[in-house]
Amino acid sequence: MRLVELCKGSEWKKAVDDLYAKDIVSVEPREMAGLPAEMRGIDQVRGK
């Protein structure tokens, strides 16, 4: 429920900081706008 609360309040960055693991892996179906399909680590995901 915390994620929903933060997103409803437009607190996307706080949601990432508070709830995502430092070693998160984000996987998209394909590369988009110069971004790789797979990103590893919280810093890369923050930069999406």
mmCIF file of C-alpha atoms in Angstrom:
data_model
loop_
_atom_site.group_PDB
_atom_site.id
_atom_site.type_symbol
_atom_site.label_atom_id
_atom_site.label_comp_id
_atom_site.label_asym_id
_atom_site.label_seq_id
_atom_site.Cartn_x
_atom_site.Cartn_y
_atom_site.Cartn_z
ATOM 1 C CA MET A 1 0.000 0.000 0.000
ATOM 2 C CA ARG A 2 2.948 2.347 0.579
ATOM 3 C CA LEU A 3 3.811 2.353 -3.135
ATOM 4 C CA VAL A 4 0.247 3.293 -4.038
ATOM 5 C CA GLU A 5 0.218 6.110 -1.473
ATOM 6 C CA LEU A 6 3.481 7.568 -2.736
ATOM 7 C CA CYS A 7 2.475 7.325 -6.389
ATOM 8 C CA LYS A 8 -0.918 8.911 -5.777
ATOM 9 C CA GLY A 9 0.929 11.785 -4.128
ATOM 10 C CA SER A 10 3.294 12.101 -7.125
ATOM 11 C CA GLU A 11 6.239 11.140 -4.922
ATOM 12 C CA TRP A 12 7.911 8.879 -7.499
ATOM 13 C CA LYS A 13 11.478 9.561 -6.364
ATOM 14 C CA LYS A 14 10.617 8.864 -2.726
ATOM 15 C CA ALA A 15 8.988 5.580 -3.774
ATOM 16 C CA VAL A 16 12.184 4.526 -5.564
ATOM 17 C CA ASP A 17 14.404 5.602 -2.659
ATOM 18 C CA ASP A 18 12.259 3.990 0.040
ATOM 19 C CA LEU A 19 11.033 0.807 -1.620
ATOM 20 C CA TYR A 20 13.437 -0.365 -4.332
ATOM 21 C CA ALA A 21 16.463 -2.543 -3.576
ATOM 22 C CA LYS A 22 19.941 -1.119 -4.248
ATOM 23 C CA ASP A 23 20.575 -3.969 -6.711
ATOM 24 C CA ILE A 24 17.276 -3.617 -8.594
ATOM 25 C CA VAL A 25 17.093 -4.880 -12.179
ATOM 26 C CA SER A 26 14.735 -3.106 -14.570
ATOM 27 C CA VAL A 27 13.887 -5.012 -17.760
ATOM 28 C CA GLU A 28 11.988 -3.512 -20.686
ATOM 29 C CA PRO A 29 10.908 -5.504 -23.757
ATOM 30 C CA ARG A 30 13.386 -3.578 -25.957
ATOM 31 C CA GLU A 31 15.740 -0.618 -26.005
ATOM 32 C CA MET A 32 13.976 2.725 -26.089
ATOM 33 C CA ALA A 33 15.231 6.268 -26.725
ATOM 34 C CA GLY A 34 18.859 5.259 -26.326
ATOM 35 C CA LEU A 35 18.269 3.393 -23.066
ATOM 36 C CA PRO A 36 19.241 -0.267 -22.809
ATOM 37 C CA ALA A 37 16.522 -2.873 -22.360
ATOM 38 C CA GLU A 38 18.087 -3.934 -19.040
ATOM 39 C CA MET A 39 19.376 -1.626 -16.328
ATOM 40 C CA ARG A 40 21.017 -2.779 -13.103
ATOM 41 C CA GLY A 41 21.340 -0.872 -9.856
ATOM 42 C CA ILE A 42 19.351 1.869 -8.193
ATOM 43 C CA ASP A 43 21.411 4.691 -9.744
ATOM 44 C CA GLN A 44 20.703 3.524 -13.298
ATOM 45 C CA VAL A 45 17.011 3.055 -12.569
ATOM 46 C CA ARG A 46 16.789 6.539 -11.059
ATOM 47 C CA GLY A 47 18.211 7.930 -14.294
ATOM 48 C CA LYS A 48 15.517 6.375 -16.492
#
